[in-house]
XYZ file of C-alpha atoms in Angstrom:
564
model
C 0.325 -18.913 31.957
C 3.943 -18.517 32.359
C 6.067 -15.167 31.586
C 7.539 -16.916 28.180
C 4.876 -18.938 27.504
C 2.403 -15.922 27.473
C 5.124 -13.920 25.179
C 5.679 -16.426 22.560
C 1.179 -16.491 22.215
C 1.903 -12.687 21.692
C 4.034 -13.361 18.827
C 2.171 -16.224 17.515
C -0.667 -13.850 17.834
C 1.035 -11.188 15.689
C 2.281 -13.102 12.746
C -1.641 -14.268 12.172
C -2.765 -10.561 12.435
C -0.144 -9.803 9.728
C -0.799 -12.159 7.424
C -4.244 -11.104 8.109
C -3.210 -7.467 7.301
C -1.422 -8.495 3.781
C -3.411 -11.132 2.583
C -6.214 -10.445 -0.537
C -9.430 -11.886 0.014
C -10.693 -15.168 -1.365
C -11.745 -14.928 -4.881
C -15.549 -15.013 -5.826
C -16.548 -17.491 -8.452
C -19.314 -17.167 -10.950
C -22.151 -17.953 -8.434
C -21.511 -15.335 -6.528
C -25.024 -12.983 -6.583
C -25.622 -10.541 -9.074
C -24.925 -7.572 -7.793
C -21.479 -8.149 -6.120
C -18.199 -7.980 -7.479
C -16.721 -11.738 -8.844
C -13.739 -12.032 -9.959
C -14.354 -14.999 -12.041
C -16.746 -12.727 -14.253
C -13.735 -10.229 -14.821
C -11.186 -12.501 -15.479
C -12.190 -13.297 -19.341
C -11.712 -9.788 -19.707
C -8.179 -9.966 -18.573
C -7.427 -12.368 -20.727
C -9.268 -11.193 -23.718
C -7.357 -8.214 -23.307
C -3.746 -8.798 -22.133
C -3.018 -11.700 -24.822
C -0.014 -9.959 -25.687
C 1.615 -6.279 -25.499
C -0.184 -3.332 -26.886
C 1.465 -0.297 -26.755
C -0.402 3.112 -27.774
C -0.532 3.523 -31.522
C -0.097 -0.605 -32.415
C -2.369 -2.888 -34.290
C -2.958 -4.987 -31.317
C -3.676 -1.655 -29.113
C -6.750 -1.143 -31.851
C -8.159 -4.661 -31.239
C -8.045 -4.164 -27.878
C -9.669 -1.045 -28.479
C -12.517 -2.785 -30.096
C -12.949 -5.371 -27.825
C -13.497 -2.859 -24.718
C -16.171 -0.816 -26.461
C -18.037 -3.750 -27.304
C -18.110 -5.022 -23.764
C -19.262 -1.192 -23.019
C -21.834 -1.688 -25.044
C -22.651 -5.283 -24.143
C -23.576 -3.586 -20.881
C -25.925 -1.056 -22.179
C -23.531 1.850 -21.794
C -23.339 4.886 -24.090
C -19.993 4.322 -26.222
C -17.377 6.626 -27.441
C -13.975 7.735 -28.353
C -11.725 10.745 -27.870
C -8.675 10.857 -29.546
C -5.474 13.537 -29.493
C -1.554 13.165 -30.451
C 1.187 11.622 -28.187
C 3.342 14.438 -27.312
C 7.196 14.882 -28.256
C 8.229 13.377 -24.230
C 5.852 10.761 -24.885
C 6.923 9.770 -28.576
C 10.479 9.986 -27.393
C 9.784 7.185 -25.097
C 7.972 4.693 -27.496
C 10.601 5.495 -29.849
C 13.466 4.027 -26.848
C 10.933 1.152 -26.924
C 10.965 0.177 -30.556
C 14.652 1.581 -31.878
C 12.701 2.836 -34.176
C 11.544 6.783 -35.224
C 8.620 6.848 -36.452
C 5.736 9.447 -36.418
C 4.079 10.510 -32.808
C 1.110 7.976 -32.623
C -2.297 9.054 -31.922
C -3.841 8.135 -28.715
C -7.827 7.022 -28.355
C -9.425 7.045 -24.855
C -12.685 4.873 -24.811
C -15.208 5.688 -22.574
C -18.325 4.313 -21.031
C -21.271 5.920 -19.606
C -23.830 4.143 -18.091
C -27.080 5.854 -17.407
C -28.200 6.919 -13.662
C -31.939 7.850 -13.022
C -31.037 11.407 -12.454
C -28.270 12.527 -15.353
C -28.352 16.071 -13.594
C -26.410 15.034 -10.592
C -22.902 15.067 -11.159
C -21.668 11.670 -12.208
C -18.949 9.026 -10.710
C -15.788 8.125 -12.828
C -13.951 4.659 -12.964
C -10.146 5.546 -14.747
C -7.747 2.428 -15.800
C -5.519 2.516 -18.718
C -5.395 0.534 -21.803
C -1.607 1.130 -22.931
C 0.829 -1.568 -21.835
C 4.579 -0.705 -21.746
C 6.756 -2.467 -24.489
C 7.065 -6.566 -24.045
C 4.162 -6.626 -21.563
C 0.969 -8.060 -21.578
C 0.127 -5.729 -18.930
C -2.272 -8.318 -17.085
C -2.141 -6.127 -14.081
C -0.747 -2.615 -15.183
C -3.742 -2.007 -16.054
C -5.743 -4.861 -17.554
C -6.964 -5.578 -13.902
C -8.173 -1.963 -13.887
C -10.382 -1.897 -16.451
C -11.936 -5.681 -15.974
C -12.951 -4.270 -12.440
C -14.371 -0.694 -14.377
C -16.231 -3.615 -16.700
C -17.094 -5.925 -13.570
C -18.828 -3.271 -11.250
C -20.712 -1.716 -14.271
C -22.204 -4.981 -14.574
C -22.568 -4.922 -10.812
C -24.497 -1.567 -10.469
C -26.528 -2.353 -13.493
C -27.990 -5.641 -11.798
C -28.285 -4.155 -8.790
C -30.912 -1.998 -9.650
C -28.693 0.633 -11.267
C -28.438 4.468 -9.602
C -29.287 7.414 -9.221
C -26.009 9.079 -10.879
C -24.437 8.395 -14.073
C -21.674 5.619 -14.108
C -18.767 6.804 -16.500
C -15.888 4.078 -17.634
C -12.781 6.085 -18.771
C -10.212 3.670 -20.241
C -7.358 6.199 -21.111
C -4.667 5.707 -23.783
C -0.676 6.716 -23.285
C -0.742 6.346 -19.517
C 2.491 4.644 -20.224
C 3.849 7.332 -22.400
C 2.905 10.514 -19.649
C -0.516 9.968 -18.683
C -0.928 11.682 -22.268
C -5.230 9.817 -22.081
C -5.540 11.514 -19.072
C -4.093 14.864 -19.536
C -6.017 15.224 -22.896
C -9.418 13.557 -21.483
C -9.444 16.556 -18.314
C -8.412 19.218 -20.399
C -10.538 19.032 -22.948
C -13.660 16.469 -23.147
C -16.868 18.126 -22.282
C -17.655 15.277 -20.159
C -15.060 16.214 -17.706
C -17.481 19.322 -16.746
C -20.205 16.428 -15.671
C -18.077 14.589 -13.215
C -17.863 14.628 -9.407
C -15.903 12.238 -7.906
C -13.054 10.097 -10.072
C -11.594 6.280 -9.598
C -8.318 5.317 -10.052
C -6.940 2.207 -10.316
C -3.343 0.990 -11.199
C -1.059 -1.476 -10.344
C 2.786 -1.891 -9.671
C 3.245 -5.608 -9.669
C 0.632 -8.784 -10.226
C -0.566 -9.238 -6.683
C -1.510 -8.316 -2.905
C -3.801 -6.264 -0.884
C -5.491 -3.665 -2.759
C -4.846 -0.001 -0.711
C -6.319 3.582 -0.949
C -2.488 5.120 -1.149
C -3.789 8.541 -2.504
C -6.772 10.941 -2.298
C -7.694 14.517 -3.426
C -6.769 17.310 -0.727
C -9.691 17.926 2.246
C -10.335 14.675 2.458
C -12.025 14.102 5.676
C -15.675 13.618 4.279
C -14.460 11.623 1.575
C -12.421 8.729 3.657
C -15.466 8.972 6.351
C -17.932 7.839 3.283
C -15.244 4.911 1.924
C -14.468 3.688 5.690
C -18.631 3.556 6.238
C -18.948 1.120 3.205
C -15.903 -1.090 2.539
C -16.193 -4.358 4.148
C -12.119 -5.269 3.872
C -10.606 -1.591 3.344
C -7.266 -1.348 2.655
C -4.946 1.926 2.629
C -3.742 4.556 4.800
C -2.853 8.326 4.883
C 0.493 7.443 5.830
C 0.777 5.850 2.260
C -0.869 8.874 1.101
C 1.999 11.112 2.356
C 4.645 9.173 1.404
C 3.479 9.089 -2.231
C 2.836 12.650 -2.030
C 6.510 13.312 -1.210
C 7.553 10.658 -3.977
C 8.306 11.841 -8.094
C 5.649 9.346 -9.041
C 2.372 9.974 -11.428
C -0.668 8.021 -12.077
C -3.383 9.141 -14.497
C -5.131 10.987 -10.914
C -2.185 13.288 -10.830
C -4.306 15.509 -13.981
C -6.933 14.776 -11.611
C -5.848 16.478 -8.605
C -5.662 20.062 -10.520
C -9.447 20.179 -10.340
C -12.177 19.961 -7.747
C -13.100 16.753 -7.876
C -13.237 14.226 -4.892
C -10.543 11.758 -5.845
C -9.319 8.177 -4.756
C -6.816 6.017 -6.084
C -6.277 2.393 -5.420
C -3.444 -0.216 -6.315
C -1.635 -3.426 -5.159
C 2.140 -3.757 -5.356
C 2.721 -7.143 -4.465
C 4.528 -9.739 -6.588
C 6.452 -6.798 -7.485
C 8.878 -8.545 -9.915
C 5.746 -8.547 -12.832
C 5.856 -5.170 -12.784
C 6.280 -4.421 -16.749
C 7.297 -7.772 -16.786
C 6.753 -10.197 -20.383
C 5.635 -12.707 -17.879
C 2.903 -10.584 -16.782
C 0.034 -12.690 -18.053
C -3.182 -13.474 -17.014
C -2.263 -16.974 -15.459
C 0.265 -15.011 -13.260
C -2.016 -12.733 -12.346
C -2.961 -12.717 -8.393
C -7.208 -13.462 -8.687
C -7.153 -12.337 -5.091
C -5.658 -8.761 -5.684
C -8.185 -8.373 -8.243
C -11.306 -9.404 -6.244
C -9.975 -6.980 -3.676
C -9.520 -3.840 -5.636
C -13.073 -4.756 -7.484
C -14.801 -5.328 -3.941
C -13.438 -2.308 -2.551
C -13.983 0.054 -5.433
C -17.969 -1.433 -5.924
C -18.567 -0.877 -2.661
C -17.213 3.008 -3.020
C -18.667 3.276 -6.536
C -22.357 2.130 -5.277
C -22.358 4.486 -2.109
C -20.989 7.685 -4.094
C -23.286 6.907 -7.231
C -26.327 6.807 -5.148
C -25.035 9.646 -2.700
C -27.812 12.959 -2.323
C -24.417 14.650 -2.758
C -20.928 14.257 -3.748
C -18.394 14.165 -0.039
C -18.020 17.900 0.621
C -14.427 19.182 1.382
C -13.161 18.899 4.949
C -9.805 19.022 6.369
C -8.047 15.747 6.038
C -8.077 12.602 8.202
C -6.211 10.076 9.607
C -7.006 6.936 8.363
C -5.809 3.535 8.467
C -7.100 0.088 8.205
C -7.019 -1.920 11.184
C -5.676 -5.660 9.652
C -7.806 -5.139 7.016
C -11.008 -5.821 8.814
C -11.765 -1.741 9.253
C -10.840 1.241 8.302
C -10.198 3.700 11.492
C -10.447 7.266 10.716
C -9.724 10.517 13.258
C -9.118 14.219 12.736
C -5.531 15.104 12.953
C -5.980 16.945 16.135
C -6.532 13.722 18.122
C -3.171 13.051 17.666
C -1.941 15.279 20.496
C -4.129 14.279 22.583
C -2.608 10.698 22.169
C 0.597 11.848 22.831
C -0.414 13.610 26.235
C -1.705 10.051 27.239
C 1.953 7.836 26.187
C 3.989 11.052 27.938
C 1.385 10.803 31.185
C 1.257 6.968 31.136
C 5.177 6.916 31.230
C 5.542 9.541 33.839
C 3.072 7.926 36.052
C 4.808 4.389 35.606
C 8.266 5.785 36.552
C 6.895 8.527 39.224
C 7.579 6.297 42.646
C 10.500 4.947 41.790
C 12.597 7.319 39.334
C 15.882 5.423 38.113
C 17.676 8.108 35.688
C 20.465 5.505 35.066
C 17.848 3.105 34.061
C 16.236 5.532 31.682
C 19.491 6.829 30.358
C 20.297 3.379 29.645
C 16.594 1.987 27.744
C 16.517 5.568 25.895
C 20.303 4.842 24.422
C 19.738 1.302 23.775
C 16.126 2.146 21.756
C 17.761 5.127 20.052
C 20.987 2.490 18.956
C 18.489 -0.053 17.642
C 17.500 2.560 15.423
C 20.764 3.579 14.070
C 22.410 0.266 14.042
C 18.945 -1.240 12.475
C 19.153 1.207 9.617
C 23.193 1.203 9.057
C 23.135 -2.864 9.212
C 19.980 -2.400 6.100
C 22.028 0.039 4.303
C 25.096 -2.175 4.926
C 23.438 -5.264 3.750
C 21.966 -3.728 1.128
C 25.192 -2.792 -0.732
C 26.007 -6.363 0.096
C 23.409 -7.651 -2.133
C 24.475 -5.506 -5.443
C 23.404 -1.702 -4.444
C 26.704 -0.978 -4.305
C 26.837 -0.148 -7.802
C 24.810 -0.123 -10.694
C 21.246 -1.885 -10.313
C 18.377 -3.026 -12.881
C 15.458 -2.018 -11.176
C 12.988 -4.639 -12.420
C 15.638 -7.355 -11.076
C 15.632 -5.607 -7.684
C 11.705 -5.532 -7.723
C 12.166 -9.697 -8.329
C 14.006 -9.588 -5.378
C 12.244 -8.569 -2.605
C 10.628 -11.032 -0.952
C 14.269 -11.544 -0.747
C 15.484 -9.007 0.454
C 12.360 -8.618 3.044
C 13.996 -11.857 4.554
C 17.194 -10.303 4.815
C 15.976 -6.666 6.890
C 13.755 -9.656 9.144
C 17.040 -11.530 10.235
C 18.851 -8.618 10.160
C 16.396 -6.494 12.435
C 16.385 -9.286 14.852
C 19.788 -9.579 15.303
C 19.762 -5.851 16.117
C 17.174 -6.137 18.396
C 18.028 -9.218 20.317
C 21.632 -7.497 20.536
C 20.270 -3.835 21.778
C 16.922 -4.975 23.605
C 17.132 -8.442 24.349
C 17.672 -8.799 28.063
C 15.789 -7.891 30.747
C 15.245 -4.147 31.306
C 13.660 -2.943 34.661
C 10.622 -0.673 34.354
C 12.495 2.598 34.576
C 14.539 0.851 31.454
C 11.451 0.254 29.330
C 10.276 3.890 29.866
C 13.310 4.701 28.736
C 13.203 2.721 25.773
C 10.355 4.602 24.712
C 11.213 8.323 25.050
C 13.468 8.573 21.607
C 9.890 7.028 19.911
C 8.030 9.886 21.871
C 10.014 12.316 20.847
C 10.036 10.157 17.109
C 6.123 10.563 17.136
C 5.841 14.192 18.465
C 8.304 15.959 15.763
C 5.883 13.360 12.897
C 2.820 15.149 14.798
C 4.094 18.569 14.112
C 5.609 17.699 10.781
C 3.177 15.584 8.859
C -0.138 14.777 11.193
C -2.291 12.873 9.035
C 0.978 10.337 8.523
C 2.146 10.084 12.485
C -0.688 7.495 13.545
C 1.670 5.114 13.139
C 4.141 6.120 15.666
C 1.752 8.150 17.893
C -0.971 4.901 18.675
C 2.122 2.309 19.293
C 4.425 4.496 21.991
C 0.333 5.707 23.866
C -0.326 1.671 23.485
C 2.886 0.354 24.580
C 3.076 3.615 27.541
C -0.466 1.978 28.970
C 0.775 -1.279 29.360
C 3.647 -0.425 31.050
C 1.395 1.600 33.653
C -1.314 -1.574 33.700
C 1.556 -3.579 34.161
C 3.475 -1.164 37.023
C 0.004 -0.373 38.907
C -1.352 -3.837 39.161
C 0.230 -6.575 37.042
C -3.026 -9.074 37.842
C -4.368 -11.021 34.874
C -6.166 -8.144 33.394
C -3.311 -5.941 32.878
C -0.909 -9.051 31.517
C -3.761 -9.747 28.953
C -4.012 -6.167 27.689
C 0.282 -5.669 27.634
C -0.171 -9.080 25.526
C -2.829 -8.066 23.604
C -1.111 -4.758 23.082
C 2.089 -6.653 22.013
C 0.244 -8.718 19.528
C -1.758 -5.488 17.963
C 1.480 -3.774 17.698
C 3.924 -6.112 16.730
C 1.242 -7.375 13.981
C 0.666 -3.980 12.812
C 4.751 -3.315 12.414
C 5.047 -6.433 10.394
C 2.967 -5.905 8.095
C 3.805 -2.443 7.910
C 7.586 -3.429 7.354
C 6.404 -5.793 4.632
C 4.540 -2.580 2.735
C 7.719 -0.641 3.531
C 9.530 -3.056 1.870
C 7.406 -3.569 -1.304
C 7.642 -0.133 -1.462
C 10.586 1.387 -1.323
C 12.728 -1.898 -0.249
C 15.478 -2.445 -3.549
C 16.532 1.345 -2.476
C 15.921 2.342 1.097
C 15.661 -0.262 3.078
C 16.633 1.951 5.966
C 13.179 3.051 6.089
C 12.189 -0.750 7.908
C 14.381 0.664 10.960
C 11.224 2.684 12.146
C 9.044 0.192 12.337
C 11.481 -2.521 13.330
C 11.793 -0.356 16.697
C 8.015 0.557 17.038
C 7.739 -3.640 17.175
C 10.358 -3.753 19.543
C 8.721 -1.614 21.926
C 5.319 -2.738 21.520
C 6.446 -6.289 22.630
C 8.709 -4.825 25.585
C 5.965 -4.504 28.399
C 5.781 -8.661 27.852
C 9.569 -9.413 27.168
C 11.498 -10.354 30.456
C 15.005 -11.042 28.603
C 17.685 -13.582 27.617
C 20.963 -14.136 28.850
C 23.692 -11.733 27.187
C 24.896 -14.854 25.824
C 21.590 -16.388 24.282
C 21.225 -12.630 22.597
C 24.543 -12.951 21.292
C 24.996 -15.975 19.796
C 20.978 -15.817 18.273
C 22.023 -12.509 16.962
C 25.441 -13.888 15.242
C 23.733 -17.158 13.972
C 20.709 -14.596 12.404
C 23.512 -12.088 11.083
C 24.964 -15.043 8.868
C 22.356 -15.869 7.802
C 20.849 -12.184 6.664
C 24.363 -11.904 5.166
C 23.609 -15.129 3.449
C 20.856 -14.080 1.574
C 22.055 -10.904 0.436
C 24.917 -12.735 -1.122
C 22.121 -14.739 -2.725
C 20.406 -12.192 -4.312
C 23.926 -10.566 -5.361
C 24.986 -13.267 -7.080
C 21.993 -14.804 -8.369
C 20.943 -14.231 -12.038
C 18.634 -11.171 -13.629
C 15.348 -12.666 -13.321
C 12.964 -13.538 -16.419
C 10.675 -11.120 -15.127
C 12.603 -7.895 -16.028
C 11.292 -5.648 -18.556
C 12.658 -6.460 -21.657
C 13.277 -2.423 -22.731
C 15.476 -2.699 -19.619
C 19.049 -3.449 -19.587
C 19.978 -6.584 -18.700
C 22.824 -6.325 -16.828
C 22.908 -5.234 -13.297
């Protein structure tokens, strides 16, 4: 196999491991056994449920109401209601809604228990909300939710049942402050009976379901969900990075006691976030067969557990394109890193080249600061440079995930794209050493991401440097394809994320890519780099002047203002 031609089935290679990586399962249809999650058995519920808006304390919230309790006790589960008052913050809020003042309404939390064989062990809790914001049918914030608590209740009941008790807690006023939530943990007596709690949310109407947030000492409790989930999605690098975020789910009351806690959600098709045209029809089936899959298959093993996961210190975890999730303690890290800085010495050691070092090191540690000045840059370019609606820059970010992909490459074709010697690769990777040691030190359970590429992308240098037969060509292209794939769809969830506001944060993984494909990359002419890099420039410019000047979307949030 040729030089290019073997490069070009590395990248090949990588876009199907991405798409791999990001793409929900198939949906399950009605014949579908029993006792496994089908998303054509929830979806009535969604749209029984999310005909139109229902915001806490409205006629429409009460139906709904009713509707859920009956399906509760459809399913043989023991039925009731707690109710409190939306606080002052909360009322405030509806009353921004409505342009109205009125009264603070009353919220009512329905819950479900369904019986276990032994109603002494502590029991499992499945947590969705009922509230919708105002103008949305909430199909996915968080009708999806509680079809899935409805679907695997059903699930676990044909299956045989279990040994612990099954609880459904649909909260009220999520939307208003997580006011269900709050009152449900502070003052049910029900609370006092539960061991491990269920989250599940949405922000947006599609994509892979992920674990983005656990309770603290986690280690036990990601080793149990990684044993049983048979497409896991999440990470505890998604886990920091909400951590350090000012968001809230119903969990966050949660997390102030001891239980063992997960929380699941998919962000994609961001732009029906809140959105009127949030409807069942819009409504990604796949998403929803992948949060109910992945929370059945958690629910099952915890409800039938001898004992709830006892605290240990927290993991590493990530799922490997969705196929597995890969869990280590955080020490293991370290020893990584000892590996990438040995495998780079050794690959350098006979024929040390400082210039050539000097020069990869500077050129990897300008990708990253050009890479994240050319996002910012572009970003203004597309209408951050003044006042934004955020529900329009939600619409826009498939978008605006074109724009950091032609923009990235333009970097990297201009910084990295011709041929670097050995010593020059090395160098290329010592700023991302350095990079993954300081994320070691500074948040462990969150550096995987940098640590595993640089010890990857340091071995098949050294394979490469010590033999460069067929075996070690095959493992720097297989390594290339792993970590290139990986960075993709990373950079996609990066962008999803936090892409309308920091798009700088795509930099990071735009150079982990870049070096991950380096041990296979023999270079283009300064000229070829050039001119690519120009012609991709245009057209990232291009599409940031699209989004700029194209209209507010129909999906915004009709509370929100209109303008942008």
């Amino acid at each position: 196999m040729s030089k290019g031609l073997g490069t070009l089935v590395a990248l090949l290679a990588a876009v199907v491991l991405a798409i791999m990586a990001t793409t929900p399962p198939m949906p399950q249809g009605p014949q579908t056994p029993p006792s496994e999650f089908a998303v054509a058995r929830a979806m009535p519920d969604v749209v029984a449920i999310a005909r139109e808006p229902h915001i806490t304390g409205t006629p429409e919230n009460a139906r709904m109401r009713e509707y859920i309790a009956a399906r509760m006790q459809a399913l043989g589960m023991e039925v009731s209601t707690s109710s409190g008052t939306v606080g002052e913050r909360g009322t405030a809020k509806r009353d921004r809604w409505t342009g109205r003042s009125d009264p603070p309404p009353t919220l009512t939390n329905v819950i479900g228990v369904l019986p276990g064989r032994n109603r002494s062990l502590p029991a499992v809790l499945l947590m969705s909300h009922h509230d919708t914001v105002w103008g949305s049918p909430g199909a996915a914030d968080d009708t999806a939710g509680i079809a899935v608590s409805l679907e695997v209740a059903r699930a676990i009941k044909a299956g045989g049942g279990a040994e612990r008790d099954l609880v459904v807690l649909v909260t009220d006023a999520e939307e208003l402050g997580l006011e269900g939530a709050k009152q449900f943990f502070a003052e049910h007596p029900l609370r006092t009976r539960v061991g491990a709690v269920i989250n599940m949310e949405a922000r947006g109407g599609g994509g892979r379901t992920t674990l983005f947030q656990t309770s603290s000492d986690n280690g036990n409790a990601v080793a149990l969900f990684a044993d049983v989930a048979r497409r896991p999605g999440g990470s505890s690098l998604a886990a920091y990075i909400y951590s350090v975020l000012p968001n809230d789910t119903d969990l966050t009351p949660v997390l102030a006691g001891s239980y063992t806690a997960y929380n699941f959600a998919f962000i994609g098709r961001s732009g029906l976030y809140h959105s009127p045209l949030a409807t069942p029809a819009r409504l990604d089936q796949g998403a929803v067969q992948d949060m109910g899959a992945q929370v059945l298959e958690l629910s099952r093993a915890l409800l039938n557990s001898p004992a709830m996961p006892a605290p240990a210190p927290d993991a590493v975890f990530f799922d490997l394109f969705g196929r597995i999730m890969l869990t280590y303690p955080v020490w293991a890290g370290w020893i990584m890193l000892i590996v990438a800085a040995g495998a780079l010495g050794l690959t350098v050691r006979e024929q040390p080249d400082l210039r050539a070092l000097g020069s990869g090191a500077g050129r990897m540690a300008g990708l990253l600061l050009v890479a994240a000045a050319l996002y910012y840059l572009l970003n203004l370019l597309s209408g951050a440079d003044g006042p934004t609606n955020y529900y329009d820059r939600l619409a826009a970010i498939p978008r605006l995930e074109a724009m950091a992909a032609l923009g990235g490459m333009a970097a990297a074709l201009v910084l990295l794209g011709g041929a670097l010697s050995p010593a020059g690769k090395v160098g290329a990777a010592l700023p991302l050493l350095l990079i993954a040691a300081a994320a070691q030190a500074i948040a462990p359970t969150a550096a995987y991401f940098i640590v595993i590429p640089v010890m990857l992308a340091a071995l098949a240098l050294l394979s490469l440097q010590r033999s460069g037969g067929t075996a070690a060509r095959a493992f720097a292209g297989a390594v290339a394809a792993s970590v290139v794939g990986y960075m993709l769809a990373l950079g996609h969830q990066v962008m999803q994320g936090v892409g309308p506001t920091m798009p700088m944060a795509a930099a990071l993984p735009l150079a982990l890519g870049a070096l991950g494909l380096l041990p296979v990359w023999h270079g283009v002419t300064s000229r070829t780099a050039r001119i690519s890099a120009a012609g991709l420039l245009i057209l990232a410019m291009a599409v940031a002047l699209w989004v700029r000047l194209d209209p507010v979307a129909e999906t915004v949030a009709v509370y929100a203002d209109t303008k942008r």
